mmCIF file of C-alpha atoms in Angstrom:
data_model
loop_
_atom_site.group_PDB
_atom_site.id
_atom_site.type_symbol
_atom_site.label_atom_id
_atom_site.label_comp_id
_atom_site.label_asym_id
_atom_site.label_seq_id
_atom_site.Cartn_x
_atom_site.Cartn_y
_atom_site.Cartn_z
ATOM 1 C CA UNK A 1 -62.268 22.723 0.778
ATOM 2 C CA UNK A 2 -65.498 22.202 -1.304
ATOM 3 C CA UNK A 3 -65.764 20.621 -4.241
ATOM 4 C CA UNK A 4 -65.032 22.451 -7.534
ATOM 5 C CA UNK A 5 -67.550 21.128 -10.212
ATOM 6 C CA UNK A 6 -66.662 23.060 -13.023
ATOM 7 C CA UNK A 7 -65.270 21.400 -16.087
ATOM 8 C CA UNK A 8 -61.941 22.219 -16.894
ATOM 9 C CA UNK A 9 -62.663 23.054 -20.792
ATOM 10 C CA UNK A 10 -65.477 25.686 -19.469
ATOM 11 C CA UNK A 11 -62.400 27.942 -18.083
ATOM 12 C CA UNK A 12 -60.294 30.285 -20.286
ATOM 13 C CA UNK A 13 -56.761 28.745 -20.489
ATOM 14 C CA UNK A 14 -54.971 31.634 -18.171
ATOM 15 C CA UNK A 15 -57.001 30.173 -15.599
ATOM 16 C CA UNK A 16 -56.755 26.633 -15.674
ATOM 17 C CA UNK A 17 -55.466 25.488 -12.121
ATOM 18 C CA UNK A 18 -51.417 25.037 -11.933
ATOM 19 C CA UNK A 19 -50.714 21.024 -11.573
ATOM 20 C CA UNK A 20 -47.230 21.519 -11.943
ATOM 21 C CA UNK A 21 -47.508 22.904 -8.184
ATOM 22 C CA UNK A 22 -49.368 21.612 -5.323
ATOM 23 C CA UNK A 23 -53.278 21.956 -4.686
ATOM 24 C CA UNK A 24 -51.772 24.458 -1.807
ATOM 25 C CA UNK A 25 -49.802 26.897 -1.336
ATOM 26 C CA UNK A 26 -46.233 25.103 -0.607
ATOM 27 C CA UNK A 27 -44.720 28.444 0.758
ATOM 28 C CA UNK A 28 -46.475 27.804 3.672
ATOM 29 C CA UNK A 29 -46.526 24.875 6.486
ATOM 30 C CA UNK A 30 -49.931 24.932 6.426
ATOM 31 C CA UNK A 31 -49.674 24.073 2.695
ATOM 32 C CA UNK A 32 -47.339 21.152 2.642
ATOM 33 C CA UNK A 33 -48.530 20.070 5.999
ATOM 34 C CA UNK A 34 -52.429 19.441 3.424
ATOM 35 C CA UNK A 35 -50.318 18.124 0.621
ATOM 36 C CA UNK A 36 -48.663 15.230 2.434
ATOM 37 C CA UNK A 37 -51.662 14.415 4.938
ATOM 38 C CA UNK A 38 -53.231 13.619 1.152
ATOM 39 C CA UNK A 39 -49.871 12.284 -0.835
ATOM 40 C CA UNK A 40 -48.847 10.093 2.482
ATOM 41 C CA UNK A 41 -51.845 8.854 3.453
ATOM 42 C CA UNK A 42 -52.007 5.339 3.650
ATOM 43 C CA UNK A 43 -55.649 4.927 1.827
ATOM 44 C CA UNK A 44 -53.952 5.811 -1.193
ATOM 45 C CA UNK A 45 -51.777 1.976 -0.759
ATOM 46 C CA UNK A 46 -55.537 0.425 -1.746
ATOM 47 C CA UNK A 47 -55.521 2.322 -4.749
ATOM 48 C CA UNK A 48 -55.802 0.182 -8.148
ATOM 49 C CA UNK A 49 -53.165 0.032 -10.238
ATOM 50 C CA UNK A 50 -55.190 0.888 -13.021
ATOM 51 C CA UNK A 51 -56.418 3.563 -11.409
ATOM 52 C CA UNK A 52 -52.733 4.923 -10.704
ATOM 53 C CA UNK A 53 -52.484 4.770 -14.587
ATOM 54 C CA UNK A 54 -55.537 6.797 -15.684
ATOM 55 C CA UNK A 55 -54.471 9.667 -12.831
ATOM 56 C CA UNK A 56 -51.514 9.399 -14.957
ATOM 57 C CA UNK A 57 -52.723 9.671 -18.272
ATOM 58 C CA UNK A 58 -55.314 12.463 -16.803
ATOM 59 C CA UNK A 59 -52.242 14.394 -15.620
ATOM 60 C CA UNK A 60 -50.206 14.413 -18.432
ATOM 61 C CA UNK A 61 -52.965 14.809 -21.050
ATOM 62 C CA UNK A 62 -53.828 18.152 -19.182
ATOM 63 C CA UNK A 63 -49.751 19.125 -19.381
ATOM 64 C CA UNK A 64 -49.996 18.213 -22.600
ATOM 65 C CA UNK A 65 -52.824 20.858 -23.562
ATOM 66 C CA UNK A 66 -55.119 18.301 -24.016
ATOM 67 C CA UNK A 67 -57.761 17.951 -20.705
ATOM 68 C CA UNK A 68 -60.314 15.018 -20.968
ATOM 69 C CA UNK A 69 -63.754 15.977 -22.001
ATOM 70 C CA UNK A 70 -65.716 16.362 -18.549
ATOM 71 C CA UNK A 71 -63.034 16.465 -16.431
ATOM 72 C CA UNK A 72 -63.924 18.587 -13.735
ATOM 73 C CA UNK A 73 -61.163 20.141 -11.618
ATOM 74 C CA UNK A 74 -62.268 18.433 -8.262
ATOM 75 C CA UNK A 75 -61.336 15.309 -10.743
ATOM 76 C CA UNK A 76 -58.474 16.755 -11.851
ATOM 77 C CA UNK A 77 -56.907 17.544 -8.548
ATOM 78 C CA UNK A 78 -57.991 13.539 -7.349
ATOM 79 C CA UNK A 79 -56.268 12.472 -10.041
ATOM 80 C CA UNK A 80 -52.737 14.589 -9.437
ATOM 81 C CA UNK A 81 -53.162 13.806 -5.469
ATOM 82 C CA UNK A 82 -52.984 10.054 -7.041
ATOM 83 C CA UNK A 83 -50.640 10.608 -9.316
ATOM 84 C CA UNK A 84 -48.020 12.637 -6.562
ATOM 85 C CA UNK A 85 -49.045 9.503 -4.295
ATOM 86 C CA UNK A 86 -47.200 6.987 -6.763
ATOM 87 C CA UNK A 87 -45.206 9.217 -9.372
ATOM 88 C CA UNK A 88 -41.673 10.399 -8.970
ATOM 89 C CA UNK A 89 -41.908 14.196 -9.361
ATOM 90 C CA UNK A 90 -39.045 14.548 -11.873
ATOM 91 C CA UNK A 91 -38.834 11.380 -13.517
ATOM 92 C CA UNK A 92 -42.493 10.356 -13.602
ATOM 93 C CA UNK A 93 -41.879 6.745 -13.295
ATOM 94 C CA UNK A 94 -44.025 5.037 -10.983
ATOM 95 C CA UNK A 95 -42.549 4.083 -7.515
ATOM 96 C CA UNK A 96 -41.775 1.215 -5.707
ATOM 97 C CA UNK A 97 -44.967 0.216 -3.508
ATOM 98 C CA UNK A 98 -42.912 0.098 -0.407
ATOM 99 C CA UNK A 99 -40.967 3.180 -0.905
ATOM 100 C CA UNK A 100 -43.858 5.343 -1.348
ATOM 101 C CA UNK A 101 -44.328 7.551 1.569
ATOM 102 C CA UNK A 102 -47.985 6.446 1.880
ATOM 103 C CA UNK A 103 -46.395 3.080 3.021
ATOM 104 C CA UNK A 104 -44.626 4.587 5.990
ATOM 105 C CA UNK A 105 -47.231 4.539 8.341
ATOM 106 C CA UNK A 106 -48.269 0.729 8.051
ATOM 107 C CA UNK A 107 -44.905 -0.261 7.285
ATOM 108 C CA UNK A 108 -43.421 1.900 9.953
ATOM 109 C CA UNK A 109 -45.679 1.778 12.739
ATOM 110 C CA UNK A 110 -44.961 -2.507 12.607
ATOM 111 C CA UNK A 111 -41.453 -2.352 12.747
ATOM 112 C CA UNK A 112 -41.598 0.627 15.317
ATOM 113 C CA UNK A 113 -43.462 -1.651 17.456
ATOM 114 C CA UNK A 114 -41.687 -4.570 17.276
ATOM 115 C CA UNK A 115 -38.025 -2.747 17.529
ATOM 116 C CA UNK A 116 -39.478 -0.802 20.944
ATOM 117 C CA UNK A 117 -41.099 -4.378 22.125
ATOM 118 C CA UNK A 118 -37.717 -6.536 21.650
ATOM 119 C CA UNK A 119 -34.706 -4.259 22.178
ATOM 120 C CA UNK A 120 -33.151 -6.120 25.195
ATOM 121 C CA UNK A 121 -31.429 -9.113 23.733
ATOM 122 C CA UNK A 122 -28.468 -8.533 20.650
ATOM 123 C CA UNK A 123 -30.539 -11.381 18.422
ATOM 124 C CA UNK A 124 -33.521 -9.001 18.758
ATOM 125 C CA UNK A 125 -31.476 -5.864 18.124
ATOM 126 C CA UNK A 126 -29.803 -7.045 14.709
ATOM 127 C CA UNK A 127 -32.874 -8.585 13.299
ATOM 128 C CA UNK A 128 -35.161 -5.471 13.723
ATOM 129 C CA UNK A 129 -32.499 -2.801 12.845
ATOM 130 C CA UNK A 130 -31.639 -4.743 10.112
ATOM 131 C CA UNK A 131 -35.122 -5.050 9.018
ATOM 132 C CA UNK A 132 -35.064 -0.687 9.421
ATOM 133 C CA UNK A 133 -32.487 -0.330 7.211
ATOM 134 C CA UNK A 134 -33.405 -2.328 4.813
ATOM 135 C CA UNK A 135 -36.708 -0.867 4.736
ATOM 136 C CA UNK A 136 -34.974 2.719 4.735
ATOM 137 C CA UNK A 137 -32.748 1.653 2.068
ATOM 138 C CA UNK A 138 -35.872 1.630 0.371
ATOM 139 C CA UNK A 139 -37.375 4.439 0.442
ATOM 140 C CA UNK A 140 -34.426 6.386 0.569
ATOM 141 C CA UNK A 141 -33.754 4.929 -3.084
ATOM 142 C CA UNK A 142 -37.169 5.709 -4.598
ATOM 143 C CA UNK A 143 -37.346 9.106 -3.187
ATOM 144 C CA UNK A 144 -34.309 9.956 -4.307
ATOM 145 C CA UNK A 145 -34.080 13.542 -6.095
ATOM 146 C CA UNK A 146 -33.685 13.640 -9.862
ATOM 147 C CA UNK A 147 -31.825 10.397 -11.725
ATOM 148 C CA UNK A 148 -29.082 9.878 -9.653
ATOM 149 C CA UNK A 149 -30.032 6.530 -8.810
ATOM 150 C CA UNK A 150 -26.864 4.766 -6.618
ATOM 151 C CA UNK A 151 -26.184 1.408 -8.010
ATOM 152 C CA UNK A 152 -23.819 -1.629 -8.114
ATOM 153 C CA UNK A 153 -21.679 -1.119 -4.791
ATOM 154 C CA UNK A 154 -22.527 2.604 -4.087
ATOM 155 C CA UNK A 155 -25.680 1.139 -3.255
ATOM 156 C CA UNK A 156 -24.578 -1.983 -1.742
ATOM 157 C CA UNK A 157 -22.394 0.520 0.660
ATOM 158 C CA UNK A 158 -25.072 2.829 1.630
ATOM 159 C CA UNK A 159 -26.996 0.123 3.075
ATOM 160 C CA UNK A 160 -24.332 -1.671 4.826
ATOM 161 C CA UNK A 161 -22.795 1.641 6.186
ATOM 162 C CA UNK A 162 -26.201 2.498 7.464
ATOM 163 C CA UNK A 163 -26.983 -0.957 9.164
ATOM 164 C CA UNK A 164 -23.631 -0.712 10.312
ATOM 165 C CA UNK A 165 -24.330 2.374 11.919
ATOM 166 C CA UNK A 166 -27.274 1.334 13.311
ATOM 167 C CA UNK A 167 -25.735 -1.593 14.719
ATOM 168 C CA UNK A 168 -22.829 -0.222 16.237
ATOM 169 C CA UNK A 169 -24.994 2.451 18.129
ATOM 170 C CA UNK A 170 -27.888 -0.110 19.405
ATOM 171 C CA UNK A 171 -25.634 -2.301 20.628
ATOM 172 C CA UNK A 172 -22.735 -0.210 21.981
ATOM 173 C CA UNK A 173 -25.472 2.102 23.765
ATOM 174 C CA UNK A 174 -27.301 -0.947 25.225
ATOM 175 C CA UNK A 175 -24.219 -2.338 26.705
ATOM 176 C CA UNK A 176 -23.086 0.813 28.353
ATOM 177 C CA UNK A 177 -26.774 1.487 29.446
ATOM 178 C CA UNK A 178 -26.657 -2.324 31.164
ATOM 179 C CA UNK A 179 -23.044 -1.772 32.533
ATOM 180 C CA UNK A 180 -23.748 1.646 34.148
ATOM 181 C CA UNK A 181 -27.159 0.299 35.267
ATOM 182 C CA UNK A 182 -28.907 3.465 34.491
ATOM 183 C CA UNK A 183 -32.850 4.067 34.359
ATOM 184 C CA UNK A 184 -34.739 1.762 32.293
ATOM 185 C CA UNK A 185 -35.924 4.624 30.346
ATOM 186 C CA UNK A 186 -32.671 5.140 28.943
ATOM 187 C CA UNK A 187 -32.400 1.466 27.665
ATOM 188 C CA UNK A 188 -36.323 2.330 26.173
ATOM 189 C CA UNK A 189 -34.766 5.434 24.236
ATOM 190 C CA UNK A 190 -31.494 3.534 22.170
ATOM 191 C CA UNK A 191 -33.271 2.683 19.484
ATOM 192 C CA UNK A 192 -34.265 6.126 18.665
ATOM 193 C CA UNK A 193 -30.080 7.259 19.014
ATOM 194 C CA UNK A 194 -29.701 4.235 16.800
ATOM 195 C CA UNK A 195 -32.194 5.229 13.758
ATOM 196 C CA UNK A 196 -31.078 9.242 13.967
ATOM 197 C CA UNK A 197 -27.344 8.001 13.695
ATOM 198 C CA UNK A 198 -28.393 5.522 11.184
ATOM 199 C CA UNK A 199 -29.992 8.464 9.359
ATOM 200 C CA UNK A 200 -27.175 10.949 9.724
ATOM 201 C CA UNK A 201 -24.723 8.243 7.613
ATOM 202 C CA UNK A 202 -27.801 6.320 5.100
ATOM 203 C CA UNK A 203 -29.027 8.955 3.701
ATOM 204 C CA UNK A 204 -25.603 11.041 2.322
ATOM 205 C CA UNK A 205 -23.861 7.898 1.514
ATOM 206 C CA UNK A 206 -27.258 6.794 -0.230
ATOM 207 C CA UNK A 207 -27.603 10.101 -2.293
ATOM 208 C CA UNK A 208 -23.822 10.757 -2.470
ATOM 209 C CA UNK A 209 -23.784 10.760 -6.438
ATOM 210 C CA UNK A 210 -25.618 14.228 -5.829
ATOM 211 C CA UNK A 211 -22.484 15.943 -4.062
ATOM 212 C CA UNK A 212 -20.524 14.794 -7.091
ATOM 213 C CA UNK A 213 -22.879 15.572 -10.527
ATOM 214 C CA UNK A 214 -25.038 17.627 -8.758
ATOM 215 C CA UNK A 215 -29.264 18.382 -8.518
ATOM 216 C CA UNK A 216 -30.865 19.601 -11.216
ATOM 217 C CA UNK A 217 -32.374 23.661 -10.741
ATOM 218 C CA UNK A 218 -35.135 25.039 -12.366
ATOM 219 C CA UNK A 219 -36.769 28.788 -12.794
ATOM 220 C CA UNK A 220 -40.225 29.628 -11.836
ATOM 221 C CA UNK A 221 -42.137 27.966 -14.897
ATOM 222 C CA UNK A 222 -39.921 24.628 -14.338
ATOM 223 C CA UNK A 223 -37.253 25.449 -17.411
ATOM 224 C CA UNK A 224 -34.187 23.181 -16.449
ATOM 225 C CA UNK A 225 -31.314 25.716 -15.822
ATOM 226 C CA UNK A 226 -28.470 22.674 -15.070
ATOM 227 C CA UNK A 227 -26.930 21.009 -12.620
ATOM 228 C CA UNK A 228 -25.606 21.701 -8.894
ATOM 229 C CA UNK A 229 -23.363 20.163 -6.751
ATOM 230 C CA UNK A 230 -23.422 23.306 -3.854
ATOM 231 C CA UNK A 231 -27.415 21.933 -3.879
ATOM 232 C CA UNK A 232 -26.779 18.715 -2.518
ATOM 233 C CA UNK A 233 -25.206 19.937 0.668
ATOM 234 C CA UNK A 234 -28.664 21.688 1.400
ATOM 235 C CA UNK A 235 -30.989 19.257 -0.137
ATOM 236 C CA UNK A 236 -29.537 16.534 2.346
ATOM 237 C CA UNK A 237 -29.154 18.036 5.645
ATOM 238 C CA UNK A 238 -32.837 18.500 5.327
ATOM 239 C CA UNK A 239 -34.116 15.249 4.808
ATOM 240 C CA UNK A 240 -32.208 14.240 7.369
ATOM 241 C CA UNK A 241 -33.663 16.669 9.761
ATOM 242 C CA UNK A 242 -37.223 15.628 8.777
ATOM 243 C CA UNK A 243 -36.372 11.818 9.156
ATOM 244 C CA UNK A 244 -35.048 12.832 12.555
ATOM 245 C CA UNK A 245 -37.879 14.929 13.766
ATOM 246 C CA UNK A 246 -40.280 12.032 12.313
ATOM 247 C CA UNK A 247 -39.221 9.397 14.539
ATOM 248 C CA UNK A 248 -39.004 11.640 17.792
ATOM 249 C CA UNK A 249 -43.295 11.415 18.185
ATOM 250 C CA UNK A 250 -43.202 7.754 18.351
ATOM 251 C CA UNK A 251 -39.010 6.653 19.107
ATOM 252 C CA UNK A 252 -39.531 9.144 22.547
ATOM 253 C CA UNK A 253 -43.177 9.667 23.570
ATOM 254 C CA UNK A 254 -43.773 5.909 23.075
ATOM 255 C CA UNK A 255 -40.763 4.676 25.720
ATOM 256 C CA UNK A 256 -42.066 7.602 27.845
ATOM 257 C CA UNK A 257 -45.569 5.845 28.083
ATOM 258 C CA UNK A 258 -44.226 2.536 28.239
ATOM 259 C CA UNK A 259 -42.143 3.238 31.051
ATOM 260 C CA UNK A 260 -45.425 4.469 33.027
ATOM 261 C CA UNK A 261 -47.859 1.819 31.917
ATOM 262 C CA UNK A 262 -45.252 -1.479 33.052
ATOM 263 C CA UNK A 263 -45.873 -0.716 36.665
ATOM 264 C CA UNK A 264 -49.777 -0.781 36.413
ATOM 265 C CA UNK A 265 -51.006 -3.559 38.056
ATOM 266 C CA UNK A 266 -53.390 -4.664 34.330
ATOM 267 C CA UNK A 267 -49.929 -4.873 32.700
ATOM 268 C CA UNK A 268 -48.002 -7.017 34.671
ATOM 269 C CA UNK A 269 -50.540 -9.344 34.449
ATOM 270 C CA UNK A 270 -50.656 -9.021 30.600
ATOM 271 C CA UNK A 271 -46.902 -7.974 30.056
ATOM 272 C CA UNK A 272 -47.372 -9.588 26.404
ATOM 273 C CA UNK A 273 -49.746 -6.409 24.839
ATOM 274 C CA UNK A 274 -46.655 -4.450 25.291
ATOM 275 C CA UNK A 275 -45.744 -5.010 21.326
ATOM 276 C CA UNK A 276 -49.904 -4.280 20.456
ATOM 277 C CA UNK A 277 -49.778 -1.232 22.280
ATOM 278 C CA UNK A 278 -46.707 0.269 21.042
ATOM 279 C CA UNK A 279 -47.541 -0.599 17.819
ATOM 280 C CA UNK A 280 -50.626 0.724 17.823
ATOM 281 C CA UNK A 281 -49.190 3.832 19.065
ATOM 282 C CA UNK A 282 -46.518 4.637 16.772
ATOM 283 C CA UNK A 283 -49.498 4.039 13.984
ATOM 284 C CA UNK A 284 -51.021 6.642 15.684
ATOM 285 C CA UNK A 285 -48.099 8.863 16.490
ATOM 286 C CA UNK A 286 -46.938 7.933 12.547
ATOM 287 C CA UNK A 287 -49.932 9.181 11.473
ATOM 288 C CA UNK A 288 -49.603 12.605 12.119
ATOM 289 C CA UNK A 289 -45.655 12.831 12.337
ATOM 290 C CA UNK A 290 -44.701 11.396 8.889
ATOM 291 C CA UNK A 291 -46.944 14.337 6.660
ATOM 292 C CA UNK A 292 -45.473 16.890 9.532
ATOM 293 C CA UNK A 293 -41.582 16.060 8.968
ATOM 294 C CA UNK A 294 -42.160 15.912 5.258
ATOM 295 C CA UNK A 295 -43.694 20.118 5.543
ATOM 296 C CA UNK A 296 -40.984 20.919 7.721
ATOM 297 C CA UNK A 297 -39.724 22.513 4.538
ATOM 298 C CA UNK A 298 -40.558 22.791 1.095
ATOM 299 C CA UNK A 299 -39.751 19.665 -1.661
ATOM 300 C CA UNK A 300 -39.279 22.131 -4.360
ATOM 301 C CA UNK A 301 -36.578 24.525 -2.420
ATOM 302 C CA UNK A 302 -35.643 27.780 -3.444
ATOM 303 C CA UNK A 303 -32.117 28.749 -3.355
ATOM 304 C CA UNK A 304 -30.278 32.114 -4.316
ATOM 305 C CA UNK A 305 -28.198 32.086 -7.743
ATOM 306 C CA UNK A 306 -25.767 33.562 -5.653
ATOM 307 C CA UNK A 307 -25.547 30.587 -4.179
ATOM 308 C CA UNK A 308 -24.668 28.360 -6.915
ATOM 309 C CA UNK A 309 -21.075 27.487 -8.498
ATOM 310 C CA UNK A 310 -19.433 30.046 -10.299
ATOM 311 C CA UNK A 311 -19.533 28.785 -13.525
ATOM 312 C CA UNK A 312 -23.359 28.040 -13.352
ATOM 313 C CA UNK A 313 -23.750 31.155 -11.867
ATOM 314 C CA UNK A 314 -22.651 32.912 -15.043
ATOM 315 C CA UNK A 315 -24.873 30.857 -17.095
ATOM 316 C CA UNK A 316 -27.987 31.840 -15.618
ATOM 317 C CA UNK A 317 -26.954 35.874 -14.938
ATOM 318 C CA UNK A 318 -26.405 35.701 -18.499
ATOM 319 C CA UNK A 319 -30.531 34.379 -19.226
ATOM 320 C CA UNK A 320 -32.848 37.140 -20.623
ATOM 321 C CA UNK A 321 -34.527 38.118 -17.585
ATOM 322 C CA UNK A 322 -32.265 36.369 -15.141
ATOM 323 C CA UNK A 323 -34.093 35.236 -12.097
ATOM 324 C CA UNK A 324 -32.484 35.407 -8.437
ATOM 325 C CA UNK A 325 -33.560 32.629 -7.532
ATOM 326 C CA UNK A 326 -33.941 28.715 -8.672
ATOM 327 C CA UNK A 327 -35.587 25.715 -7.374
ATOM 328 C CA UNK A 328 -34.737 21.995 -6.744
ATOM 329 C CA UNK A 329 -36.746 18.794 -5.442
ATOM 330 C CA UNK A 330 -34.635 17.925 -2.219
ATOM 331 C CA UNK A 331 -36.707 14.552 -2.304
ATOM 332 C CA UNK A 332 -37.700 12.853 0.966
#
């Protein structure tokens, strides 16, 4: 896309780009797939944090009615890509370093590696899936949608029901793959069962507060309508999908290769780059899969008022102008 140079104050207000949406059009894949190959991109971990600040202050000075003299909108739209980078999109407050999705590829693609390198012995299992979780745990927690932040033992059980999980699944699947002495490959490919069952049980029990006071729903213009509960049970399922398809590039294609390149002749001879090559290929694979599960559908969801709980239902038929349908952030 080239580079709009006009200054912002030049244009009438009525048209004055939208930077309560995306750049692109989220309707779309090819949208969101643009907005998270910009949001998730690791460059934006180098950012200053005094840089983060004055995207911030750009951003909300222009919601405010109030754009900076020169600001052009090529600036403008830097400035929210920074500011989506670091910001939570409902409460504004600035994220956690690691649990910013621009962190999963470095983070990821090193404890990828490492998990796909050292998944023979139970010391090895533990320690890395313990190291996931924990990591997940994270960014689970600051990607959570709206304020319903687990705390105190709801988040102390999330984390241990997910490790758990992840546990029970390494290790029970590695045993049974040893006992029944099946194809190596399969031994290569229990990690992956591991982290999409460890998925499957983090992420509800993580964002469980949701099924019980609800997301918030918006209209069109981003008016707060209330609260809903019936939300929740669509919000989840599909972060857990994208989590899932995420690791399948790297948890599957990378055991795949592996399991080809161990009887070359170079490798046996150097059987210790097996940990530099699989890393370097899930940052690879990572690269391309983490903005692609995030598009697999839209952050702010639409959902039919028909949809909703009776009683909230009524409340919003009952609007001048009622629209049919709301939005939510299902998070990530």
């Amino acid at each position: 896309m080239p580079s709009d140079n006009r200054l912002v104050t030049d244009l009438p207000r009525d048209q004055r780009p939208n930077i309560n949406k995306p750049r692109w059009d989220q309707a779309t894949f090819t949208g969101r797939l643009k907005h998270f190959f910009t949001t998730a991109c690791p460059i934006n971990l180098f950012v200053r944090e005094k840089t983060l600040d004055e995207a911030k202050e750009i951003v909300d000075s222009y919601r405010a009615g109030r754009p900076p003299s020169g600001l052009t909108i090529e600036q403008l739209w830097k400035a929210k890509t920074l500011y989506d980078s670091a910001f939570h999109p409902e409460t504004g407050q600035k994220m956690f370093l690691l649990g910013r999705m621009s962190c999963q590829v470095p983070c990821n693609m090193v404890i990828t590696g490492v998990m796909l390198s050292f998944y023979k012995t139970n010391f090895a299992i533990i320690s890395t899936h313990w190291v996931n979780q924990s990591f997940n745990a994270i960014v689970n927690y600051t990607n959570r949608a709206g304020e319903n932040a687990p705390t105190g033992q709801r988040l102390f059980f999330a984390y241990c029901c997910a490790t758990g999980g992840a546990l029970t699944a390494a290790l029970g699947l590695n045993r049974y793959a040893n006992a029944k002495k099946l194809h190596p490959l399969y031994a290569r490919l229990v990690p992956f069962c591991a982290i999409a069952l460890a998925n499957a049980i983090n992420i509800p029990v993580m964002r469980s507060k949701e099924f019980t006071e609800g997301i918030s729903v918006e209209d069109a213009h981003g008016n707060k309508l209330g609260t809903s509960t019936r939300v929740a049970a669509y919000a989840i399922p599909m972060v857990v999908a994208s989590r899932i398809f995420m690791a399948i590039p790297f948890m599957v294609l990378s055991p795949i290769m592996m399991e080809r390149i161990v009887k070359k002749a170079w490798y046996q001879r150097r059987p210790w780059i097996a940990a530099p090559i699989q890393t370097l290929f899930a940052g690879f694979m990572l690269t391309f899969a983490t903005p692609t599960g995030c598009a697999l559908f839209p952050q702010k969801s639409q959902i039919s008022v028909d949809r909703l709980e009776p009683d909230l239902r009524a409340k919003i038929q009952a609007l001048p102008q009622a629209p049919k349908y709301v939005y939510y952030n299902k998070g990530l």
